XYZ file of N, CA and C in Angstrom:
270
model
N 7.685 12.621 -28.426
C 7.055 11.471 -28.737
C 8.779 11.803 -27.322
N 8.199 11.385 -26.540
C 9.697 10.564 -25.253
C 10.598 10.153 -26.028
N 11.333 9.428 -25.862
C 12.372 8.592 -25.964
C 12.229 7.130 -24.310
N 11.998 5.892 -25.295
C 12.033 5.143 -23.856
C 12.744 5.475 -22.872
N 13.696 5.385 -22.577
C 14.295 6.141 -21.902
C 14.066 7.404 -20.653
N 13.854 8.457 -21.726
C 12.760 9.523 -20.802
C 11.373 9.322 -20.445
N 10.289 8.063 -21.048
C 10.028 7.510 -20.631
C 9.314 6.699 -19.284
N 10.872 5.908 -18.534
C 10.911 5.103 -17.982
C 11.634 6.467 -16.668
N 12.291 6.793 -17.332
C 12.949 8.111 -15.841
C 11.620 8.844 -15.446
N 10.627 9.371 -16.583
C 9.575 10.131 -15.035
C 8.363 9.442 -15.051
N 8.970 7.654 -14.765
C 7.097 6.709 -14.676
C 6.068 6.620 -15.442
N 6.575 6.765 -17.313
C 5.303 6.049 -18.047
C 5.260 4.909 -18.336
N 6.760 4.309 -18.448
C 6.530 2.716 -17.858
C 6.762 2.231 -17.047
N 5.302 1.084 -16.194
C 5.769 0.979 -15.031
C 5.449 -0.548 -15.516
N 6.012 -1.864 -15.618
C 5.643 -2.691 -16.341
C 4.949 -3.588 -14.623
N 4.665 -2.291 -13.834
C 3.865 -3.549 -12.691
C 3.051 -2.807 -13.213
N 2.468 -1.961 -13.042
C 0.892 -1.559 -13.500
C 0.483 -1.867 -14.050
N 0.930 -2.231 -15.680
C 0.888 -2.953 -17.164
C 0.125 -4.584 -16.658
N 0.876 -4.900 -16.267
C 0.517 -5.961 -15.706
C -0.848 -6.242 -14.922
N -1.042 -4.866 -14.047
C -2.303 -5.354 -13.032
C -3.546 -5.085 -13.112
N -3.167 -4.031 -15.212
C -4.593 -3.722 -15.462
C -5.327 -5.209 -16.617
N -4.570 -6.305 -17.028
C -5.128 -7.213 -17.080
C -5.992 -7.857 -16.756
N -6.953 -8.746 -17.927
C -8.218 -9.643 -17.293
C -7.493 -10.562 -16.445
N -6.603 -11.202 -16.769
C -6.041 -12.044 -16.324
C -5.942 -12.035 -15.065
N -4.652 -11.174 -14.988
C -4.381 -10.953 -13.441
C -5.712 -10.530 -12.639
N -7.418 -9.383 -13.259
C -8.238 -9.011 -12.236
C -8.640 -10.386 -11.527
N -8.920 -11.609 -12.587
C -8.953 -12.732 -12.867
C -8.640 -13.175 -11.472
N -7.365 -13.474 -11.251
C -6.712 -14.701 -10.483
C -6.939 -14.176 -9.509
N -6.602 -12.438 -9.301
C -6.430 -11.587 -8.119
C -8.117 -11.700 -7.144
N -9.147 -11.867 -8.335
C -9.994 -11.844 -7.340
C -10.336 -13.418 -7.195
N -10.184 -14.079 -7.429
C -9.453 -15.972 -6.720
C -9.224 -15.821 -5.372
N -7.793 -15.149 -5.740
C -6.714 -14.604 -3.642
C -7.599 -14.517 -3.150
N -8.772 -13.102 -3.352
C -9.311 -12.560 -2.201
C -10.184 -13.473 -1.660
N -11.461 -14.496 -3.385
C -11.485 -14.763 -2.338
C -12.198 -16.278 -1.713
N -10.782 -16.270 -2.009
C -10.521 -18.678 -1.519
C -9.761 -18.096 0.106
N -9.502 -16.833 0.634
C -8.544 -15.912 1.386
C -9.610 -15.619 2.424
N -10.932 -14.750 2.125
C -12.175 -14.570 2.816
C -12.369 -15.884 3.347
N -12.397 -16.893 2.140
C -13.624 -18.004 2.448
C -12.527 -18.883 3.735
N -11.248 -18.982 3.605
C -10.431 -19.310 5.149
C -10.291 -19.001 5.810
N -10.674 -17.119 5.853
C -10.787 -16.782 7.092
C -12.233 -17.089 7.876
N -12.887 -17.842 7.016
C -14.088 -17.019 7.662
C -14.427 -18.461 8.800
N -13.077 -20.167 8.302
C -13.313 -20.732 8.200
C -12.054 -21.173 10.175
N -11.045 -19.654 10.107
C -10.224 -19.917 10.708
C -11.163 -19.101 12.421
N -10.168 -19.703 13.379
C -10.681 -19.027 14.796
C -10.420 -17.697 14.487
N -11.609 -16.774 15.248
C -10.907 -14.634 14.922
C -9.340 -14.629 15.608
N -9.653 -15.247 17.537
C -7.981 -14.923 17.890
C -6.666 -15.092 16.806
N -6.550 -16.233 15.349
C -5.592 -16.188 14.993
C -5.789 -15.537 13.056
N -6.611 -14.088 13.107
C -6.843 -13.416 12.251
C -5.797 -12.705 12.055
N -5.135 -12.158 12.802
C -4.184 -11.461 12.788
C -3.218 -12.115 12.603
N -2.936 -12.865 13.095
C -0.876 -13.543 12.604
C -1.116 -14.066 11.407
N -2.252 -14.657 10.770
C -2.408 -14.907 9.181
C -2.444 -13.912 8.358
N -2.719 -12.820 9.265
C -2.693 -11.254 8.916
C -1.153 -11.262 8.567
N -0.284 -10.646 9.476
C 0.745 -10.979 9.262
C 1.601 -12.105 8.626
N 1.213 -13.413 8.504
C 2.124 -13.792 7.573
C 2.225 -13.960 6.158
N 0.716 -13.809 5.825
C -0.129 -13.154 4.484
C 1.114 -12.209 4.022
N 1.577 -10.985 4.997
C 1.763 -8.862 4.676
C 3.159 -9.711 4.658
N 4.016 -11.281 5.182
C 5.519 -11.759 5.297
C 5.480 -12.263 3.837
N 4.390 -12.761 3.423
C 4.768 -13.398 2.477
C 4.859 -12.630 1.005
N 3.431 -11.655 1.585
C 4.094 -10.547 -0.183
C 5.398 -9.499 -0.073
N 5.520 -9.775 1.431
C 7.193 -8.743 1.281
C 9.143 -9.681 0.611
N 8.185 -11.150 0.915
C 8.952 -11.436 -0.066
C 9.135 -11.593 -1.705
N 7.784 -12.102 -1.721
C 7.173 -11.393 -3.214
C 7.414 -10.606 -3.813
N 7.368 -9.709 -3.676
C 8.143 -7.837 -3.641
C 8.810 -7.903 -3.611
N 9.874 -8.638 -2.773
C 11.920 -8.021 -3.604
C 12.395 -9.673 -3.988
N 11.327 -10.772 -4.799
C 12.199 -11.367 -4.743
C 11.633 -10.667 -6.730
N 9.905 -9.799 -6.604
C 9.855 -9.858 -8.718
C 11.071 -8.111 -8.429
N 11.095 -7.766 -7.748
C 12.523 -6.937 -7.700
C 13.689 -7.316 -8.171
N 13.973 -7.859 -7.883
C 15.428 -8.961 -8.131
C 15.219 -9.053 -9.260
N 14.231 -10.075 -9.382
C 14.008 -10.326 -11.394
C 14.155 -9.321 -12.378
N 13.285 -8.516 -11.400
C 13.403 -6.981 -13.062
C 14.484 -6.942 -12.764
N 15.829 -5.965 -11.830
C 16.649 -5.913 -11.957
C 17.965 -7.105 -13.234
N 17.620 -7.951 -13.012
C 18.447 -8.806 -13.419
C 18.111 -9.038 -14.896
N 16.556 -9.071 -15.123
C 16.177 -8.650 -16.422
C 16.724 -8.164 -16.897
N 16.560 -6.377 -16.557
C 16.705 -5.476 -17.347
C 18.719 -5.174 -17.566
N 19.220 -6.403 -16.725
C 20.329 -6.225 -16.426
C 20.683 -7.290 -18.152
N 20.456 -8.387 -18.043
C 20.536 -8.779 -19.466
C 20.342 -8.273 -21.025
N 19.384 -8.173 -20.708
C 18.554 -6.743 -21.876
C 19.630 -6.171 -22.121
N 20.399 -5.145 -21.111
C 21.196 -4.323 -21.489
C 22.469 -5.454 -22.291
N 22.762 -6.433 -21.304
C 24.357 -6.460 -21.839
C 24.761 -7.323 -24.414
N 22.776 -7.829 -23.453
C 22.496 -8.451 -25.034
C 22.713 -7.562 -25.796
N 22.213 -6.731 -25.583
C 22.038 -5.735 -26.505
C 23.537 -4.818 -26.664
N 24.339 -4.750 -25.704
C 25.185 -4.684 -25.873
C 26.324 -5.722 -26.560
N 26.130 -6.420 -26.837
C 26.784 -7.736 -27.790
C 26.296 -7.849 -28.890
N 24.307 -6.924 -29.174
C 24.754 -7.312 -30.483
C 25.112 -6.174 -31.489
N 25.269 -5.204 -30.337
C 25.989 -3.428 -30.458
C 27.435 -3.788 -31.624
N 28.453 -4.809 -30.603
C 29.226 -4.876 -30.702
C 29.641 -6.534 -31.408
N 28.628 -7.156 -32.451
C 29.008 -7.670 -33.113
C 29.467 -7.895 -34.522
N 30.700 -9.052 -34.610
C 31.608 -8.847 -35.931
C 31.264 -9.504 -36.631
N 30.547 -9.191 -37.801
C 30.150 -10.612 -38.854
C 31.664 -11.357 -38.869
N 31.046 -13.253 -39.282
C 32.809 -13.686 -39.077
C 33.248 -13.091 -40.645
């Protein structure tokens, strides 16, 4: 069995894939798709490309924020571990 570090390095641990596999995510994602399609059906065709562009920009922002939050959480976890390892009982 590989260590967590080895699994992480070799791509065996991917929080994004784990979250996307849940029933909750699939339900929420399906709802967004349905709502988007309903909205687009009401929007004049000449605005579809602009809407897609805006949605893609929002996805870029969300992906960036998610990556930053992951990095911050990872660093906080490492700092917590260091504090626990170096803790001296009073």
